[in-house]
PDB file of C-alpha atoms in Angstrom:
ATOM      1  CA  MET A   1     -22.618   2.471  -0.260  1.00 59.00           C
ATOM      2  CA  SER A   2     -18.826   2.433  -0.119  1.00 69.00           C
ATOM      3  CA  HIS A   3     -17.040   2.088   3.190  1.00 82.00           C
ATOM      4  CA  GLU A   4     -14.154   4.254   4.343  1.00 93.00           C
ATOM      5  CA  VAL A   5     -10.549   3.708   3.298  1.00 97.00           C
ATOM      6  CA  GLU A   6      -7.797   5.526   5.179  1.00 96.00           C
ATOM      7  CA  ILE A   7      -5.010   7.254   3.252  1.00 97.00           C
ATOM      8  CA  GLY A   8      -2.374   8.964   5.318  1.00 92.00           C
ATOM      9  CA  GLY A   9      -4.236  10.974   7.919  1.00 90.00           C
ATOM     10  CA  PHE A  10      -7.673  11.118   6.279  1.00 95.00           C
ATOM     11  CA  LYS A  11     -10.486   8.794   5.239  1.00 96.00           C
ATOM     12  CA  VAL A  12     -12.195   8.561   1.851  1.00 96.00           C
ATOM     13  CA  GLY A  13     -15.540   7.104   0.816  1.00 92.00           C
ATOM     14  CA  ALA A  14     -18.723   6.477   2.803  1.00 84.00           C
ATOM     15  CA  GLY A  15     -19.978  10.043   2.625  1.00 84.00           C
ATOM     16  CA  GLN A  16     -16.672  11.839   3.135  1.00 90.00           C
ATOM     17  CA  ARG A  17     -15.992  14.954   1.056  1.00 89.00           C
ATOM     18  CA  PRO A  18     -14.273  14.072  -2.251  1.00 96.00           C
ATOM     19  CA  PHE A  19     -10.481  13.903  -2.269  1.00 98.00           C
ATOM     20  CA  LEU A  20      -7.921  14.716  -4.940  1.00 98.00           C
ATOM     21  CA  ILE A  21      -5.172  12.622  -6.525  1.00 98.00           C
ATOM     22  CA  ALA A  22      -2.984  14.903  -8.645  1.00 98.00           C
ATOM     23  CA  GLY A  23       0.511  15.517  -9.954  1.00 98.00           C
ATOM     24  CA  PRO A  24       2.648  15.231 -13.098  1.00 97.00           C
ATOM     25  CA  CYS A  25       2.201  12.072 -15.149  1.00 95.00           C
ATOM     26  CA  VAL A  26       5.831  11.033 -14.717  1.00 96.00           C
ATOM     27  CA  ILE A  27       8.746  12.195 -12.571  1.00 97.00           C
ATOM     28  CA  GLU A  28      10.589  14.406 -15.051  1.00 97.00           C
ATOM     29  CA  SER A  29      12.870  15.935 -12.424  1.00 97.00           C
ATOM     30  CA  GLU A  30      12.995  16.335  -8.664  1.00 98.00           C
ATOM     31  CA  GLN A  31      12.543  20.093  -8.983  1.00 98.00           C
ATOM     32  CA  LEU A  32       9.406  19.783 -11.107  1.00 98.00           C
ATOM     33  CA  VAL A  33       7.911  17.294  -8.662  1.00 98.00           C
ATOM     34  CA  MET A  34       8.649  19.383  -5.578  1.00 98.00           C
ATOM     35  CA  ASP A  35       7.401  22.618  -7.135  1.00 98.00           C
ATOM     36  CA  THR A  36       4.203  21.014  -8.416  1.00 98.00           C
ATOM     37  CA  ALA A  37       3.506  19.090  -5.215  1.00 98.00           C
ATOM     38  CA  GLY A  38       3.876  22.237  -3.134  1.00 98.00           C
ATOM     39  CA  ALA A  39       1.652  24.291  -5.421  1.00 98.00           C
ATOM     40  CA  ILE A  40      -1.136  21.696  -5.571  1.00 98.00           C
ATOM     41  CA  ALA A  41      -0.937  21.151  -1.813  1.00 98.00           C
ATOM     42  CA  GLY A  42      -1.510  24.876  -1.312  1.00 98.00           C
ATOM     43  CA  ILE A  43      -4.545  24.836  -3.601  1.00 98.00           C
ATOM     44  CA  ALA A  44      -5.986  21.743  -1.918  1.00 98.00           C
ATOM     45  CA  THR A  45      -5.535  23.260   1.539  1.00 98.00           C
ATOM     46  CA  SER A  46      -7.273  26.475   0.497  1.00 98.00           C
ATOM     47  CA  LEU A  47     -10.261  24.411  -0.686  1.00 98.00           C
ATOM     48  CA  GLY A  48     -10.336  22.050   2.292  1.00 96.00           C
ATOM     49  CA  LEU A  49      -9.652  19.189  -0.095  1.00 97.00           C
ATOM     50  CA  PRO A  50      -7.797  16.050   1.104  1.00 98.00           C
ATOM     51  CA  TYR A  51      -4.887  15.524  -1.283  1.00 98.00           C
ATOM     52  CA  VAL A  52      -2.711  12.635  -2.482  1.00 98.00           C
ATOM     53  CA  PHE A  53       0.328  13.479  -4.630  1.00 98.00           C
ATOM     54  CA  LYS A  54       0.737  11.344  -7.750  1.00 98.00           C
ATOM     55  CA  SER A  55       3.650  10.792 -10.107  1.00 98.00           C
ATOM     56  CA  SER A  56       5.179   7.716 -11.730  1.00 97.00           C
ATOM     57  CA  PHE A  57       8.767   6.497 -11.527  1.00 96.00           C
ATOM     58  CA  ASP A  58       8.234   4.464 -14.706  1.00 93.00           C
ATOM     59  CA  LYS A  59       5.653   4.629 -17.483  1.00 86.00           C
ATOM     60  CA  ALA A  60       5.967   1.135 -18.878  1.00 84.00           C
ATOM     61  CA  ASN A  61       3.150   1.383 -21.426  1.00 80.00           C
ATOM     62  CA  ARG A  62       4.327   4.312 -23.546  1.00 72.00           C
ATOM     63  CA  THR A  63       3.318   4.178 -27.204  1.00 76.00           C
ATOM     64  CA  SER A  64       6.860   4.322 -28.582  1.00 80.00           C
ATOM     65  CA  ILE A  65      10.020   2.565 -27.406  1.00 85.00           C
ATOM     66  CA  ASN A  66      11.737   5.960 -27.680  1.00 77.00           C
ATOM     67  CA  SER A  67       9.329   7.736 -25.307  1.00 85.00           C
ATOM     68  CA  PHE A  68      10.537   9.021 -21.936  1.00 85.00           C
ATOM     69  CA  ARG A  69       9.646   6.573 -19.166  1.00 90.00           C
ATOM     70  CA  GLY A  70      10.948   8.179 -15.989  1.00 90.00           C
ATOM     71  CA  PRO A  71      13.931   7.891 -13.624  1.00 93.00           C
ATOM     72  CA  GLY A  72      13.304   4.291 -12.605  1.00 95.00           C
ATOM     73  CA  LEU A  73      12.347   2.647  -9.338  1.00 96.00           C
ATOM     74  CA  GLU A  74      15.199   3.615  -7.006  1.00 97.00           C
ATOM     75  CA  LYS A  75      15.558   7.273  -8.019  1.00 97.00           C
ATOM     76  CA  GLY A  76      11.822   7.726  -8.379  1.00 97.00           C
ATOM     77  CA  LEU A  77      10.998   6.397  -4.929  1.00 98.00           C
ATOM     78  CA  ALA A  78      13.647   8.693  -3.443  1.00 98.00           C
ATOM     79  CA  VAL A  79      11.846  11.686  -4.949  1.00 98.00           C
ATOM     80  CA  LEU A  80       8.444  10.501  -3.723  1.00 98.00           C
ATOM     81  CA  LYS A  81       9.870   9.970  -0.248  1.00 98.00           C
ATOM     82  CA  LYS A  82      11.113  13.559  -0.277  1.00 98.00           C
ATOM     83  CA  VAL A  83       7.586  14.758  -1.147  1.00 98.00           C
ATOM     84  CA  LYS A  84       6.223  12.831   1.849  1.00 98.00           C
ATOM     85  CA  ASN A  85       8.843  14.193   4.202  1.00 97.00           C
ATOM     86  CA  GLN A  86       8.813  17.825   3.064  1.00 98.00           C
ATOM     87  CA  PHE A  87       5.079  18.354   2.557  1.00 98.00           C
ATOM     88  CA  GLY A  88       3.586  15.653   4.764  1.00 97.00           C
ATOM     89  CA  LEU A  89       1.536  14.374   1.829  1.00 98.00           C
ATOM     90  CA  PRO A  90       0.476  10.805   1.122  1.00 98.00           C
ATOM     91  CA  VAL A  91       1.838   9.712  -2.247  1.00 98.00           C
ATOM     92  CA  LEU A  92       0.725   7.387  -5.043  1.00 98.00           C
ATOM     93  CA  THR A  93       2.622   5.752  -7.878  1.00 98.00           C
ATOM     94  CA  ASP A  94       2.051   3.126 -10.558  1.00 97.00           C
ATOM     95  CA  VAL A  95       3.519  -0.364 -10.278  1.00 98.00           C
ATOM     96  CA  HIS A  96       3.850  -2.831 -13.135  1.00 97.00           C
ATOM     97  CA  THR A  97       5.455  -5.907 -11.576  1.00 97.00           C
ATOM     98  CA  GLU A  98       5.264  -7.814  -8.304  1.00 98.00           C
ATOM     99  CA  GLU A  99       8.811  -6.709  -7.447  1.00 98.00           C
ATOM    100  CA  GLN A 100       7.948  -3.048  -7.993  1.00 98.00           C
ATOM    101  CA  ALA A 101       4.873  -3.405  -5.794  1.00 98.00           C
ATOM    102  CA  THR A 102       6.936  -4.815  -2.940  1.00 98.00           C
ATOM    103  CA  GLU A 103       9.585  -2.092  -3.109  1.00 98.00           C
ATOM    104  CA  ALA A 104       7.206   0.810  -3.720  1.00 98.00           C
ATOM    105  CA  GLY A 105       5.043  -0.399  -0.851  1.00 98.00           C
ATOM    106  CA  LYS A 106       7.891   0.453   1.519  1.00 98.00           C
ATOM    107  CA  VAL A 107       7.606   4.149   0.586  1.00 98.00           C
ATOM    108  CA  VAL A 108       4.254   5.136  -0.907  1.00 98.00           C
ATOM    109  CA  ASP A 109       0.776   5.187   0.619  1.00 98.00           C
ATOM    110  CA  VAL A 110      -1.146   4.071  -2.463  1.00 98.00           C
ATOM    111  CA  LEU A 111      -0.085   1.545  -5.092  1.00 98.00           C
ATOM    112  CA  GLN A 112      -1.802   2.124  -8.416  1.00 98.00           C
ATOM    113  CA  ILE A 113      -2.531  -0.717 -10.817  1.00 98.00           C
ATOM    114  CA  PRO A 114      -2.510   0.651 -14.381  1.00 97.00           C
ATOM    115  CA  ALA A 115      -5.639   0.048 -16.432  1.00 97.00           C
ATOM    116  CA  PHE A 116      -3.888  -2.306 -18.842  1.00 95.00           C
ATOM    117  CA  LEU A 117      -2.833  -4.497 -15.894  1.00 97.00           C
ATOM    118  CA  CYS A 118      -6.052  -4.570 -13.861  1.00 98.00           C
ATOM    119  CA  ARG A 119      -6.551  -8.285 -14.567  1.00 97.00           C
ATOM    120  CA  GLN A 120      -2.982  -9.322 -13.661  1.00 98.00           C
ATOM    121  CA  THR A 121      -3.667 -11.561 -10.681  1.00 98.00           C
ATOM    122  CA  ASP A 122      -0.083 -11.810  -9.400  1.00 98.00           C
ATOM    123  CA  LEU A 123       0.332  -8.029  -9.483  1.00 98.00           C
ATOM    124  CA  LEU A 124      -2.926  -7.462  -7.606  1.00 98.00           C
ATOM    125  CA  ILE A 125      -1.925 -10.010  -4.992  1.00 98.00           C
ATOM    126  CA  ALA A 126       1.551  -8.506  -4.551  1.00 98.00           C
ATOM    127  CA  ALA A 127       0.090  -5.028  -4.117  1.00 98.00           C
ATOM    128  CA  ALA A 128      -2.500  -6.262  -1.624  1.00 98.00           C
ATOM    129  CA  LYS A 129       0.122  -8.050   0.442  1.00 98.00           C
ATOM    130  CA  THR A 130       1.998  -4.800   1.085  1.00 98.00           C
ATOM    131  CA  GLY A 131      -0.907  -3.657   3.263  1.00 97.00           C
ATOM    132  CA  LYS A 132      -1.046  -0.347   1.410  1.00 98.00           C
ATOM    133  CA  VAL A 133      -4.101   1.087  -0.311  1.00 98.00           C
ATOM    134  CA  VAL A 134      -4.480  -0.353  -3.819  1.00 98.00           C
ATOM    135  CA  ASN A 135      -6.026   1.871  -6.488  1.00 98.00           C
ATOM    136  CA  VAL A 136      -7.128  -0.261  -9.429  1.00 98.00           C
ATOM    137  CA  LYS A 137      -7.844   1.558 -12.658  1.00 98.00           C
ATOM    138  CA  LYS A 138     -10.609   0.017 -14.723  1.00 98.00           C
ATOM    139  CA  GLY A 139      -9.273  -1.317 -17.995  1.00 97.00           C
ATOM    140  CA  GLN A 140     -10.416   0.476 -21.118  1.00 96.00           C
ATOM    141  CA  PHE A 141     -11.500  -2.956 -22.335  1.00 96.00           C
ATOM    142  CA  LEU A 142     -13.662  -3.886 -19.324  1.00 97.00           C
ATOM    143  CA  SER A 143     -17.228  -3.211 -18.297  1.00 97.00           C
ATOM    144  CA  PRO A 144     -17.594  -1.706 -14.812  1.00 98.00           C
ATOM    145  CA  HIS A 145     -19.303  -4.922 -13.660  1.00 98.00           C
ATOM    146  CA  GLU A 146     -16.099  -6.886 -14.348  1.00 98.00           C
ATOM    147  CA  MET A 147     -14.139  -4.846 -11.822  1.00 98.00           C
ATOM    148  CA  GLY A 148     -15.780  -6.937  -9.138  1.00 98.00           C
ATOM    149  CA  ASN A 149     -13.308  -9.675 -10.070  1.00 98.00           C
ATOM    150  CA  ALA A 150     -10.330  -7.413  -9.337  1.00 98.00           C
ATOM    151  CA  VAL A 151     -11.898  -6.486  -6.006  1.00 98.00           C
ATOM    152  CA  LYS A 152     -12.352 -10.136  -5.083  1.00 98.00           C
ATOM    153  CA  LYS A 153      -8.710 -10.951  -5.866  1.00 98.00           C
ATOM    154  CA  ILE A 154      -7.520  -8.264  -3.452  1.00 98.00           C
ATOM    155  CA  GLU A 155     -10.068  -9.200  -0.803  1.00 97.00           C
ATOM    156  CA  GLU A 156      -8.898 -12.827  -0.950  1.00 97.00           C
ATOM    157  CA  CYS A 157      -5.533 -11.553   0.326  1.00 97.00           C
ATOM    158  CA  GLY A 158      -7.241 -10.113   3.391  1.00 96.00           C
ATOM    159  CA  SER A 159      -7.122  -6.503   2.221  1.00 97.00           C
ATOM    160  CA  ARG A 160     -10.003  -4.042   2.297  1.00 96.00           C
ATOM    161  CA  ASN A 161      -7.849  -1.063   1.340  1.00 97.00           C
ATOM    162  CA  ILE A 162      -9.240  -0.758  -2.165  1.00 98.00           C
ATOM    163  CA  ILE A 163     -10.101   2.135  -4.466  1.00 98.00           C
ATOM    164  CA  LEU A 164     -11.487   1.781  -8.002  1.00 98.00           C
ATOM    165  CA  THR A 165     -10.878   4.360 -10.723  1.00 98.00           C
ATOM    166  CA  GLU A 166     -12.803   5.012 -13.920  1.00 98.00           C
ATOM    167  CA  ARG A 167     -10.644   6.254 -16.810  1.00 97.00           C
ATOM    168  CA  GLY A 168     -12.828   5.805 -19.869  1.00 96.00           C
ATOM    169  CA  SER A 169     -13.622   2.926 -22.211  1.00 96.00           C
ATOM    170  CA  SER A 170     -12.324   2.278 -25.720  1.00 95.00           C
ATOM    171  CA  PHE A 171     -14.736   3.536 -28.345  1.00 94.00           C
ATOM    172  CA  GLY A 172     -13.476   2.744 -31.811  1.00 91.00           C
ATOM    173  CA  TYR A 173      -9.880   3.600 -32.671  1.00 92.00           C
ATOM    174  CA  ASN A 174      -7.920   6.192 -30.652  1.00 90.00           C
ATOM    175  CA  ASN A 175     -10.916   7.350 -28.649  1.00 93.00           C
ATOM    176  CA  LEU A 176     -12.433   6.917 -25.189  1.00 95.00           C
ATOM    177  CA  ILE A 177     -15.853   7.556 -23.713  1.00 96.00           C
ATOM    178  CA  VAL A 178     -17.025   7.725 -20.086  1.00 97.00           C
ATOM    179  CA  ASP A 179     -20.149   5.826 -19.104  1.00 96.00           C
ATOM    180  CA  MET A 180     -21.538   7.578 -16.030  1.00 96.00           C
ATOM    181  CA  ARG A 181     -23.286   4.355 -15.020  1.00 97.00           C
ATOM    182  CA  SER A 182     -19.887   2.977 -14.067  1.00 97.00           C
ATOM    183  CA  PHE A 183     -19.741   5.060 -10.874  1.00 97.00           C
ATOM    184  CA  PRO A 184     -22.749   3.546  -9.088  1.00 96.00           C
ATOM    185  CA  ILE A 185     -21.927   0.122 -10.520  1.00 97.00           C
ATOM    186  CA  MET A 186     -18.388   0.109  -9.148  1.00 97.00           C
ATOM    187  CA  ARG A 187     -19.510   1.713  -5.888  1.00 96.00           C
ATOM    188  CA  SER A 188     -21.787  -1.294  -5.395  1.00 96.00           C
ATOM    189  CA  PHE A 189     -18.690  -3.397  -4.671  1.00 97.00           C
ATOM    190  CA  GLY A 190     -18.350  -1.469  -1.404  1.00 97.00           C
ATOM    191  CA  TYR A 191     -15.307   0.714  -2.040  1.00 97.00           C
ATOM    192  CA  PRO A 192     -14.581   4.352  -2.945  1.00 97.00           C
ATOM    193  CA  VAL A 193     -14.698   5.226  -6.634  1.00 97.00           C
ATOM    194  CA  VAL A 194     -12.508   7.870  -8.276  1.00 98.00           C
ATOM    195  CA  PHE A 195     -12.881   9.574 -11.650  1.00 98.00           C
ATOM    196  CA  ASP A 196      -9.702   9.990 -13.692  1.00 98.00           C
ATOM    197  CA  ALA A 197     -10.637  13.185 -15.487  1.00 97.00           C
ATOM    198  CA  THR A 198      -7.449  13.521 -17.512  1.00 97.00           C
ATOM    199  CA  HIS A 199      -6.829  10.025 -18.867  1.00 95.00           C
ATOM    200  CA  SER A 200     -10.496   9.923 -19.849  1.00 96.00           C
ATOM    201  CA  VAL A 201      -9.827  12.637 -22.449  1.00 95.00           C
ATOM    202  CA  GLN A 202      -6.780  10.867 -23.827  1.00 93.00           C
ATOM    203  CA  LEU A 203      -6.685   9.786 -27.469  1.00 91.00           C
ATOM    204  CA  PRO A 204      -4.649   6.562 -27.106  1.00 86.00           C
ATOM    205  CA  GLY A 205      -2.052   6.292 -29.852  1.00 82.00           C
ATOM    206  CA  GLY A 206      -3.736   9.219 -31.566  1.00 74.00           C
ATOM    207  CA  GLY A 207      -0.418  10.882 -32.317  1.00 73.00           C
ATOM    208  CA  GLY A 208       1.076   7.892 -34.118  1.00 73.00           C
ATOM    209  CA  THR A 209       4.107   7.439 -31.857  1.00 69.00           C
ATOM    210  CA  LYS A 210       2.379   9.005 -28.873  1.00 72.00           C
ATOM    211  CA  SER A 211      -1.088   9.528 -27.446  1.00 79.00           C
ATOM    212  CA  GLY A 212      -3.089  12.636 -28.100  1.00 82.00           C
ATOM    213  CA  GLY A 213      -5.596  14.289 -25.830  1.00 86.00           C
ATOM    214  CA  GLN A 214      -8.391  16.830 -25.514  1.00 92.00           C
ATOM    215  CA  ARG A 215      -7.804  18.647 -22.242  1.00 94.00           C
ATOM    216  CA  GLU A 216     -10.623  21.075 -23.035  1.00 96.00           C
ATOM    217  CA  PHE A 217     -13.052  18.311 -22.041  1.00 96.00           C
ATOM    218  CA  VAL A 218     -11.555  17.638 -18.597  1.00 97.00           C
ATOM    219  CA  GLU A 219     -13.810  20.188 -16.889  1.00 97.00           C
ATOM    220  CA  PRO A 220     -17.168  19.138 -18.385  1.00 97.00           C
ATOM    221  CA  LEU A 221     -16.476  15.471 -17.703  1.00 97.00           C
ATOM    222  CA  ALA A 222     -15.306  16.180 -14.146  1.00 98.00           C
ATOM    223  CA  CYS A 223     -18.461  18.220 -13.549  1.00 98.00           C
ATOM    224  CA  ALA A 224     -20.619  15.395 -14.882  1.00 97.00           C
ATOM    225  CA  ALA A 225     -18.851  12.904 -12.601  1.00 97.00           C
ATOM    226  CA  ALA A 226     -19.353  15.255  -9.659  1.00 97.00           C
ATOM    227  CA  GLY A 227     -23.063  15.294 -10.338  1.00 96.00           C
ATOM    228  CA  ALA A 228     -23.166  11.516 -10.761  1.00 95.00           C
ATOM    229  CA  GLY A 229     -21.455  11.077  -7.389  1.00 93.00           C
ATOM    230  CA  VAL A 230     -17.840  10.028  -6.930  1.00 96.00           C
ATOM    231  CA  ASP A 231     -15.537   9.807  -3.934  1.00 96.00           C
ATOM    232  CA  GLY A 232     -12.522  11.440  -5.522  1.00 97.00           C
ATOM    233  CA  PHE A 233     -10.937  12.963  -8.604  1.00 98.00           C
ATOM    234  CA  PHE A 234      -7.694  11.986 -10.323  1.00 98.00           C
ATOM    235  CA  MET A 235      -6.035  14.688 -12.419  1.00 98.00           C
ATOM    236  CA  GLU A 236      -2.603  14.799 -13.951  1.00 97.00           C
ATOM    237  CA  VAL A 237      -1.324  18.352 -13.564  1.00 98.00           C
ATOM    238  CA  HIS A 238       1.736  20.095 -15.004  1.00 98.00           C
ATOM    239  CA  PRO A 239       3.022  23.696 -14.948  1.00 97.00           C
ATOM    240  CA  ASN A 240       3.411  23.586 -18.740  1.00 97.00           C
ATOM    241  CA  PRO A 241       1.652  20.569 -20.277  1.00 95.00           C
ATOM    242  CA  ASP A 242       2.766  21.453 -23.806  1.00 94.00           C
ATOM    243  CA  GLU A 243       6.350  20.795 -22.732  1.00 95.00           C
ATOM    244  CA  ALA A 244       5.596  17.711 -20.616  1.00 93.00           C
ATOM    245  CA  LEU A 245       7.462  14.510 -21.387  1.00 93.00           C
ATOM    246  CA  SER A 246       4.354  12.320 -21.043  1.00 90.00           C
ATOM    247  CA  ASP A 247       0.587  12.852 -21.430  1.00 88.00           C
ATOM    248  CA  GLY A 248       0.892  16.576 -22.099  1.00 90.00           C
ATOM    249  CA  PRO A 249      -2.193  16.869 -24.345  1.00 91.00           C
ATOM    250  CA  ASN A 250      -4.549  15.636 -21.627  1.00 94.00           C
ATOM    251  CA  MET A 251      -2.983  17.200 -18.508  1.00 95.00           C
ATOM    252  CA  VAL A 252      -4.470  20.141 -16.618  1.00 97.00           C
ATOM    253  CA  PRO A 253      -2.293  23.283 -16.609  1.00 97.00           C
ATOM    254  CA  LEU A 254      -1.372  24.081 -13.018  1.00 98.00           C
ATOM    255  CA  HIS A 255      -2.646  27.661 -13.221  1.00 98.00           C
ATOM    256  CA  GLN A 256      -6.129  26.400 -14.174  1.00 98.00           C
ATOM    257  CA  LEU A 257      -6.442  23.804 -11.430  1.00 98.00           C
ATOM    258  CA  LYS A 258      -7.944  25.903  -8.644  1.00 98.00           C
ATOM    259  CA  SER A 259     -10.818  27.327 -10.684  1.00 98.00           C
ATOM    260  CA  LEU A 260     -11.556  23.862 -12.079  1.00 98.00           C
ATOM    261  CA  LEU A 261     -11.688  22.326  -8.612  1.00 98.00           C
ATOM    262  CA  GLU A 262     -13.833  25.165  -7.268  1.00 98.00           C
ATOM    263  CA  ARG A 263     -16.489  24.479  -9.892  1.00 98.00           C
ATOM    264  CA  VAL A 264     -16.337  20.708  -9.416  1.00 98.00           C
ATOM    265  CA  LEU A 265     -16.654  21.023  -5.630  1.00 97.00           C
ATOM    266  CA  ARG A 266     -19.679  23.304  -5.917  1.00 97.00           C
ATOM    267  CA  ILE A 267     -21.411  20.582  -7.916  1.00 97.00           C
ATOM    268  CA  CYS A 268     -20.325  17.907  -5.417  1.00 95.00           C
ATOM    269  CA  ASP A 269     -21.727  19.959  -2.545  1.00 92.00           C
ATOM    270  CA  ALA A 270     -25.006  20.551  -4.381  1.00 92.00           C
ATOM    271  CA  ALA A 271     -25.379  16.886  -5.331  1.00 87.00           C
ATOM    272  CA  ASN A 272     -24.368  15.596  -1.897  1.00 80.00           C
ATOM    273  CA  PRO A 273     -25.280  18.264   0.648  1.00 67.00           C
ATOM    274  CA  LYS A 274     -24.290  16.086   3.621  1.00 61.00           C
ATOM    275  CA  LYS A 275     -20.624  15.968   2.535  1.00 49.00           C
TER     276      LYS A 275
END
């Protein structure tokens, strides 16, 4: 069983009700971030759902060199700080280098290690040393058992503020699958496990110079994960995904989020009646 990890003013794992990590893939503008954060916060509050806002200041692993990456570290952290101050929300962002981890750790509550970088020892150590919660996404190329090595690297730095996230495994070219066995396997390491419902329906590189996605499968996969038992859900959400500058094909439209979460939570409550 996983133990509790504190994020902002609430605890996750160890029998707590599932929590939500959600927001636009990348910081496209301050206005978009503030509008989306406020709207999702309202939905989460109405459902009694602990909520962490997510958006990235830099998407360093875009398919094409011409793809939009974000406003950069300084401007991006300023926007995330405004979300914290205005809405009182804990915030999460990706980091790709040790220097980014150190600087972002001064502002955000959760540092996220992208799936492609989950084996980068120096990055894991730098994130752990900030004292903030570290959310490690399982690489598409790893078995869930191998995530125990990432956990051990962080623990060796004296940190127990760890979350593990499943985001699908490579299955042939430009396709991902989700192995539901990964949730109990990764939970066995003693930390909360999150399901990334939107990146799991991504078609990596499927658009040639960009990734494709099948957002119509977000709900069935999220429902399956709810039944399998997870501690939280990660969903990238946008008011108009078809116009998003990153990950549009796999993001949840904002107007569909509440009904999706209502169904997922009903399954969580049925599968785990003590939560």
